[in-house]
mmCIF file of C-alpha atoms in Angstrom:
data_model
loop_
_atom_site.group_PDB
_atom_site.id
_atom_site.type_symbol
_atom_site.label_atom_id
_atom_site.label_comp_id
_atom_site.label_asym_id
_atom_site.label_seq_id
_atom_site.Cartn_x
_atom_site.Cartn_y
_atom_site.Cartn_z
ATOM 1 C CA UNK A 4 121.768 44.736 117.038
ATOM 2 C CA UNK A 5 123.221 41.368 115.860
ATOM 3 C CA UNK A 6 124.051 38.884 118.400
ATOM 4 C CA UNK A 7 127.389 39.228 119.859
ATOM 5 C CA UNK A 8 129.493 36.490 121.222
ATOM 6 C CA UNK A 9 130.449 36.614 124.925
ATOM 7 C CA UNK A 10 134.188 36.593 124.049
ATOM 8 C CA UNK A 11 133.922 39.073 121.156
ATOM 9 C CA UNK A 12 135.040 42.813 121.813
ATOM 10 C CA UNK A 13 132.216 44.887 123.186
ATOM 11 C CA UNK A 14 130.706 47.169 120.447
ATOM 12 C CA UNK A 15 130.773 50.000 122.831
ATOM 13 C CA UNK A 16 134.575 50.411 122.047
ATOM 14 C CA UNK A 17 135.856 49.832 125.693
ATOM 15 C CA UNK A 18 138.207 47.217 124.405
ATOM 16 C CA UNK A 19 136.881 44.720 126.960
ATOM 17 C CA UNK A 20 135.052 41.388 125.980
ATOM 18 C CA UNK A 21 131.346 41.626 125.615
ATOM 19 C CA UNK A 22 130.764 39.375 128.668
ATOM 20 C CA UNK A 23 132.942 41.652 130.992
ATOM 21 C CA UNK A 24 131.262 44.832 129.498
ATOM 22 C CA UNK A 25 127.661 45.339 128.260
ATOM 23 C CA UNK A 26 126.377 41.712 128.348
ATOM 24 C CA UNK A 27 122.846 42.092 129.907
ATOM 25 C CA UNK A 28 123.190 45.803 129.358
ATOM 26 C CA UNK A 29 122.716 45.941 125.584
ATOM 27 C CA UNK A 30 120.081 48.791 126.073
ATOM 28 C CA UNK A 31 122.954 51.094 126.894
ATOM 29 C CA UNK A 32 124.685 50.638 123.490
ATOM 30 C CA UNK A 33 123.300 53.176 120.870
ATOM 31 C CA UNK A 34 123.668 52.582 117.333
ATOM 32 C CA UNK A 35 126.969 53.495 115.806
ATOM 33 C CA UNK A 36 128.855 51.889 118.510
ATOM 34 C CA UNK A 37 128.595 54.663 121.139
ATOM 35 C CA UNK A 38 127.633 53.769 124.718
ATOM 36 C CA UNK A 39 126.262 57.170 125.301
ATOM 37 C CA UNK A 40 123.009 58.791 124.267
ATOM 38 C CA UNK A 41 123.170 62.314 123.163
ATOM 39 C CA UNK A 42 121.957 65.257 125.152
ATOM 40 C CA UNK A 43 119.505 66.093 122.256
ATOM 41 C CA UNK A 44 118.005 62.554 122.375
ATOM 42 C CA UNK A 45 117.797 62.704 126.167
ATOM 43 C CA UNK A 46 116.065 66.040 126.072
ATOM 44 C CA UNK A 47 113.374 64.777 123.670
ATOM 45 C CA UNK A 48 112.312 62.309 126.514
ATOM 46 C CA UNK A 49 112.521 64.597 129.377
ATOM 47 C CA UNK A 50 110.802 67.322 127.482
ATOM 48 C CA UNK A 51 107.622 65.424 127.081
ATOM 49 C CA UNK A 52 104.701 66.738 129.065
ATOM 50 C CA UNK A 53 104.221 65.171 132.476
ATOM 51 C CA UNK A 54 100.982 63.234 132.940
ATOM 52 C CA UNK A 55 98.818 62.179 135.792
ATOM 53 C CA UNK A 56 96.962 58.949 134.882
ATOM 54 C CA UNK A 57 95.182 56.690 137.151
ATOM 55 C CA UNK A 58 96.559 56.823 140.687
ATOM 56 C CA UNK A 59 99.986 57.683 139.392
ATOM 57 C CA UNK A 60 100.211 61.065 141.341
ATOM 58 C CA UNK A 61 98.405 59.818 144.434
ATOM 59 C CA UNK A 62 101.008 57.070 144.759
ATOM 60 C CA UNK A 63 103.937 59.323 144.254
ATOM 61 C CA UNK A 64 102.747 61.892 146.786
ATOM 62 C CA UNK A 65 102.327 59.126 149.291
ATOM 63 C CA UNK A 66 105.968 57.920 148.852
ATOM 64 C CA UNK A 67 108.914 59.347 150.629
ATOM 65 C CA UNK A 68 111.510 58.100 148.183
ATOM 66 C CA UNK A 69 114.510 59.562 150.049
ATOM 67 C CA UNK A 70 113.351 57.862 153.286
ATOM 68 C CA UNK A 71 112.576 54.560 151.525
ATOM 69 C CA UNK A 72 115.575 54.249 149.338
ATOM 70 C CA UNK A 73 118.200 56.680 150.531
ATOM 71 C CA UNK A 74 118.114 58.249 146.867
ATOM 72 C CA UNK A 75 117.387 61.862 146.248
ATOM 73 C CA UNK A 76 115.934 60.928 142.782
ATOM 74 C CA UNK A 77 112.348 61.563 142.062
ATOM 75 C CA UNK A 78 109.874 59.806 139.739
ATOM 76 C CA UNK A 79 108.099 61.552 136.680
ATOM 77 C CA UNK A 80 105.320 60.173 134.485
ATOM 78 C CA UNK A 81 105.182 60.809 130.673
ATOM 79 C CA UNK A 82 102.650 59.462 128.064
ATOM 80 C CA UNK A 83 103.614 55.893 126.763
ATOM 81 C CA UNK A 84 102.437 56.517 123.291
ATOM 82 C CA UNK A 85 104.289 59.843 122.919
ATOM 83 C CA UNK A 86 107.501 58.211 124.330
ATOM 84 C CA UNK A 87 107.215 55.415 121.806
ATOM 85 C CA UNK A 88 106.466 57.746 118.945
ATOM 86 C CA UNK A 89 110.109 59.187 119.635
ATOM 87 C CA UNK A 90 111.265 55.845 118.098
ATOM 88 C CA UNK A 91 114.344 55.755 120.203
ATOM 89 C CA UNK A 92 116.571 52.659 120.096
ATOM 90 C CA UNK A 93 115.882 49.814 122.650
ATOM 91 C CA UNK A 94 112.610 50.759 124.204
ATOM 92 C CA UNK A 95 111.904 47.998 126.679
ATOM 93 C CA UNK A 96 108.439 47.297 128.235
ATOM 94 C CA UNK A 97 108.477 45.480 131.542
ATOM 95 C CA UNK A 98 104.771 45.263 131.688
ATOM 96 C CA UNK A 99 102.205 46.013 128.982
ATOM 97 C CA UNK A 100 98.699 44.596 129.943
ATOM 98 C CA UNK A 101 95.792 45.523 127.902
ATOM 99 C CA UNK A 102 95.963 48.065 124.952
ATOM 100 C CA UNK A 103 95.991 51.498 126.558
ATOM 101 C CA UNK A 104 97.044 50.270 130.036
ATOM 102 C CA UNK A 105 100.758 49.606 129.526
ATOM 103 C CA UNK A 106 103.854 51.086 131.132
ATOM 104 C CA UNK A 107 107.684 51.341 130.585
ATOM 105 C CA UNK A 108 110.401 52.368 133.086
ATOM 106 C CA UNK A 109 112.701 54.409 130.893
ATOM 107 C CA UNK A 110 116.382 53.591 131.263
ATOM 108 C CA UNK A 111 118.008 56.255 133.161
ATOM 109 C CA UNK A 112 120.829 56.386 130.775
ATOM 110 C CA UNK A 113 118.457 57.820 128.236
ATOM 111 C CA UNK A 114 117.346 60.630 130.493
ATOM 112 C CA UNK A 115 120.324 61.333 132.564
ATOM 113 C CA UNK A 116 121.936 63.864 130.310
ATOM 114 C CA UNK A 117 119.105 66.210 130.518
ATOM 115 C CA UNK A 118 117.513 65.338 133.902
ATOM 116 C CA UNK A 119 119.720 63.263 136.287
ATOM 117 C CA UNK A 120 117.436 63.999 139.140
ATOM 118 C CA UNK A 121 114.570 61.847 138.195
ATOM 119 C CA UNK A 122 113.465 58.392 136.908
ATOM 120 C CA UNK A 123 110.904 58.569 134.136
ATOM 121 C CA UNK A 124 108.189 56.080 133.709
ATOM 122 C CA UNK A 125 105.991 56.152 130.566
ATOM 123 C CA UNK A 126 102.295 55.114 131.211
ATOM 124 C CA UNK A 127 99.016 54.898 129.368
ATOM 125 C CA UNK A 128 95.815 56.857 130.129
ATOM 126 C CA UNK A 129 93.958 53.872 131.438
ATOM 127 C CA UNK A 130 96.902 52.470 133.569
ATOM 128 C CA UNK A 131 95.567 50.045 136.205
ATOM 129 C CA UNK A 132 96.741 49.997 139.906
ATOM 130 C CA UNK A 133 98.533 46.708 139.621
ATOM 131 C CA UNK A 134 100.646 47.843 136.687
ATOM 132 C CA UNK A 135 101.561 51.124 138.418
ATOM 133 C CA UNK A 136 102.595 49.176 141.575
ATOM 134 C CA UNK A 137 104.639 46.735 139.424
ATOM 135 C CA UNK A 138 106.458 49.770 137.694
ATOM 136 C CA UNK A 139 107.070 51.631 140.997
ATOM 137 C CA UNK A 140 108.412 48.420 142.552
ATOM 138 C CA UNK A 141 110.874 48.362 139.620
ATOM 139 C CA UNK A 142 111.868 51.945 140.259
ATOM 140 C CA UNK A 143 112.315 51.496 143.969
ATOM 141 C CA UNK A 144 114.359 48.441 143.353
ATOM 142 C CA UNK A 145 116.634 50.413 141.108
ATOM 143 C CA UNK A 146 116.958 53.201 143.498
ATOM 144 C CA UNK A 147 117.256 51.327 146.774
ATOM 145 C CA UNK A 148 117.420 47.596 146.039
ATOM 146 C CA UNK A 149 119.161 45.536 143.263
ATOM 147 C CA UNK A 150 120.067 48.764 141.417
ATOM 148 C CA UNK A 151 119.116 46.856 138.155
ATOM 149 C CA UNK A 152 117.147 48.575 135.368
ATOM 150 C CA UNK A 153 114.252 46.496 134.217
ATOM 151 C CA UNK A 154 114.498 45.144 130.571
ATOM 152 C CA UNK A 155 118.534 44.734 130.698
ATOM 153 C CA UNK A 156 118.590 41.126 132.027
ATOM 154 C CA UNK A 157 116.466 39.433 129.324
ATOM 155 C CA UNK A 158 119.373 39.029 126.799
ATOM 156 C CA UNK A 159 121.346 37.232 129.557
ATOM 157 C CA UNK A 160 118.336 35.094 130.373
ATOM 158 C CA UNK A 161 118.037 34.163 126.698
ATOM 159 C CA UNK A 162 121.689 33.227 126.322
ATOM 160 C CA UNK A 163 121.417 31.005 129.511
ATOM 161 C CA UNK A 164 118.278 29.475 128.359
ATOM 162 C CA UNK A 165 116.259 30.464 131.479
ATOM 163 C CA UNK A 166 112.977 32.335 131.813
ATOM 164 C CA UNK A 167 113.535 36.069 131.619
ATOM 165 C CA UNK A 168 111.082 36.673 134.483
ATOM 166 C CA UNK A 169 113.701 34.901 136.826
ATOM 167 C CA UNK A 170 116.186 37.613 136.250
ATOM 168 C CA UNK A 171 113.742 40.619 135.639
ATOM 169 C CA UNK A 172 112.260 40.242 139.139
ATOM 170 C CA UNK A 173 115.054 39.727 141.688
ATOM 171 C CA UNK A 174 114.397 39.211 145.391
ATOM 172 C CA UNK A 175 114.795 42.996 145.987
ATOM 173 C CA UNK A 176 111.943 43.712 143.537
ATOM 174 C CA UNK A 177 109.822 41.212 145.446
ATOM 175 C CA UNK A 178 110.255 43.079 148.643
ATOM 176 C CA UNK A 179 109.065 46.486 147.095
ATOM 177 C CA UNK A 180 106.215 44.834 145.323
ATOM 178 C CA UNK A 181 104.983 43.441 148.782
ATOM 179 C CA UNK A 182 105.555 46.921 150.310
ATOM 180 C CA UNK A 183 103.761 48.912 147.657
ATOM 181 C CA UNK A 184 100.818 46.381 147.250
ATOM 182 C CA UNK A 185 100.113 46.502 150.928
ATOM 183 C CA UNK A 186 100.441 50.315 151.195
ATOM 184 C CA UNK A 187 98.080 50.895 148.376
ATOM 185 C CA UNK A 188 95.790 48.084 148.923
ATOM 186 C CA UNK A 189 96.437 46.712 145.466
ATOM 187 C CA UNK A 190 95.646 43.097 144.406
ATOM 188 C CA UNK A 191 98.607 41.980 142.290
ATOM 189 C CA UNK A 192 97.711 40.484 138.919
ATOM 190 C CA UNK A 193 98.521 36.809 138.177
ATOM 191 C CA UNK A 194 102.134 37.555 137.173
ATOM 192 C CA UNK A 195 102.956 39.484 140.310
ATOM 193 C CA UNK A 196 100.909 37.031 142.460
ATOM 194 C CA UNK A 197 103.442 34.333 141.617
ATOM 195 C CA UNK A 198 106.394 36.778 142.065
ATOM 196 C CA UNK A 199 105.116 37.609 145.491
ATOM 197 C CA UNK A 200 104.671 33.919 146.247
ATOM 198 C CA UNK A 201 108.205 33.116 145.388
ATOM 199 C CA UNK A 202 109.357 36.095 147.356
ATOM 200 C CA UNK A 203 107.568 35.000 150.541
ATOM 201 C CA UNK A 204 109.259 31.594 150.143
ATOM 202 C CA UNK A 205 112.657 33.050 149.617
ATOM 203 C CA UNK A 206 112.971 31.678 146.014
ATOM 204 C CA UNK A 207 113.691 34.754 143.928
ATOM 205 C CA UNK A 208 117.285 35.320 142.807
ATOM 206 C CA UNK A 209 119.250 38.124 144.281
ATOM 207 C CA UNK A 210 120.252 41.190 142.407
ATOM 208 C CA UNK A 211 123.844 40.513 143.480
ATOM 209 C CA UNK A 212 123.841 37.065 141.884
ATOM 210 C CA UNK A 213 122.280 38.502 138.643
ATOM 211 C CA UNK A 214 125.041 41.315 138.546
ATOM 212 C CA UNK A 215 127.740 38.745 138.907
ATOM 213 C CA UNK A 216 126.403 36.838 135.838
ATOM 214 C CA UNK A 217 127.751 33.572 137.089
ATOM 215 C CA UNK A 218 126.222 31.082 134.599
ATOM 216 C CA UNK A 219 126.208 28.041 136.940
ATOM 217 C CA UNK A 220 124.598 29.832 139.895
ATOM 218 C CA UNK A 221 121.963 31.536 137.736
ATOM 219 C CA UNK A 222 120.989 28.268 135.999
ATOM 220 C CA UNK A 223 120.960 26.436 139.141
ATOM 221 C CA UNK A 224 118.759 29.055 140.981
ATOM 222 C CA UNK A 225 116.420 29.135 137.963
ATOM 223 C CA UNK A 226 116.074 25.431 137.965
ATOM 224 C CA UNK A 227 115.327 25.551 141.696
ATOM 225 C CA UNK A 228 112.579 28.035 140.927
ATOM 226 C CA UNK A 229 110.961 25.930 138.321
ATOM 227 C CA UNK A 230 111.135 22.750 140.588
ATOM 228 C CA UNK A 231 109.685 24.554 143.455
ATOM 229 C CA UNK A 232 106.805 25.926 141.483
ATOM 230 C CA UNK A 233 105.992 22.505 139.891
ATOM 231 C CA UNK A 234 105.819 21.114 143.421
ATOM 232 C CA UNK A 235 103.494 23.822 144.549
ATOM 233 C CA UNK A 236 101.428 24.074 141.295
ATOM 234 C CA UNK A 237 98.233 23.050 143.100
ATOM 235 C CA UNK A 238 98.593 25.645 145.679
ATOM 236 C CA UNK A 239 99.331 28.269 142.959
ATOM 237 C CA UNK A 240 96.391 27.303 141.075
ATOM 238 C CA UNK A 241 94.293 27.864 144.039
ATOM 239 C CA UNK A 242 95.826 31.413 144.529
ATOM 240 C CA UNK A 243 95.291 32.437 140.908
ATOM 241 C CA UNK A 244 91.646 31.230 140.940
ATOM 242 C CA UNK A 245 90.839 33.767 143.564
ATOM 243 C CA UNK A 246 92.017 36.604 141.405
ATOM 244 C CA UNK A 247 89.827 38.981 139.240
ATOM 245 C CA UNK A 248 89.500 37.303 135.777
ATOM 246 C CA UNK A 249 92.571 38.741 134.133
ATOM 247 C CA UNK A 250 95.830 37.313 133.120
ATOM 248 C CA UNK A 251 97.806 40.153 131.627
ATOM 249 C CA UNK A 252 95.872 41.143 128.516
ATOM 250 C CA UNK A 253 93.458 38.231 128.469
ATOM 251 C CA UNK A 254 90.818 36.795 130.680
ATOM 252 C CA UNK A 255 91.724 33.458 132.218
ATOM 253 C CA UNK A 256 88.625 31.922 130.540
ATOM 254 C CA UNK A 257 89.798 33.210 127.097
ATOM 255 C CA UNK A 258 93.410 32.129 127.654
ATOM 256 C CA UNK A 259 92.612 28.984 129.120
ATOM 257 C CA UNK A 260 95.765 29.228 131.273
ATOM 258 C CA UNK A 261 96.162 27.291 134.550
ATOM 259 C CA UNK A 262 98.959 27.900 137.169
ATOM 260 C CA UNK A 263 100.761 24.889 135.632
ATOM 261 C CA UNK A 264 100.617 26.504 132.061
ATOM 262 C CA UNK A 265 101.844 29.754 133.573
ATOM 263 C CA UNK A 266 104.704 27.992 135.200
ATOM 264 C CA UNK A 267 105.806 26.359 131.978
ATOM 265 C CA UNK A 268 106.587 29.879 130.542
ATOM 266 C CA UNK A 269 108.584 30.937 133.645
ATOM 267 C CA UNK A 270 106.280 32.726 135.956
ATOM 268 C CA UNK A 271 103.668 34.017 133.300
ATOM 269 C CA UNK A 272 103.175 34.749 129.737
ATOM 270 C CA UNK A 273 105.286 37.375 128.323
ATOM 271 C CA UNK A 274 103.536 40.769 128.090
ATOM 272 C CA UNK A 275 105.030 42.163 124.890
#
């Protein structure tokens, strides 16, 4: 999709300005100007076989989603490669990791026509615990937190010139990340260690602020995050040095990344 000016008409056909309609939610706009995915396209996703990779089923069985979030929706896992092979528009990955260990939370607008009762997460056969917890934190955040789908805030971050991670991981996500990591005794990876650190220090941006899309507020809070992390870089280096030797898809030794280098890119290197 070509870059659309904030004050141009939204391509969904609503008649509103882009900034008042689908800015930050471009994933909802399907080629041809329609803001709705067809029932057939939706059914191609929800018709994929369900999978049970890693600890995915164990984690789901241990979660009372209704009690935790107040939502009656469930969570279903499908194979990441088969999902990507459908070649549908706007597939966003919120955490990839090593080849064969990636995952995607599928936009509910893509599955709602054929299965409005579940959120679908596409995962790889060798999915790791930390990536599973990350994805489940996004789902619980959507169901009972910020209500934001992962992947949709990156265009807004790009326009504002701030790290995408600052909008992808609101404070509500930080809460669920902490809850799940503790419940399943999972050590977060380097990326999420920094997110958790920011959450504990009340530095993450709220979902409400992200949804309002106030440029001055978001830029100011993003700048505050970067200043805070810069001041705490020595402490963060120490936290990261205690982790297993992985930074996303690469070992720390191979990447040569310190906490300061991670902070220079937002929280961490992009995973896709």
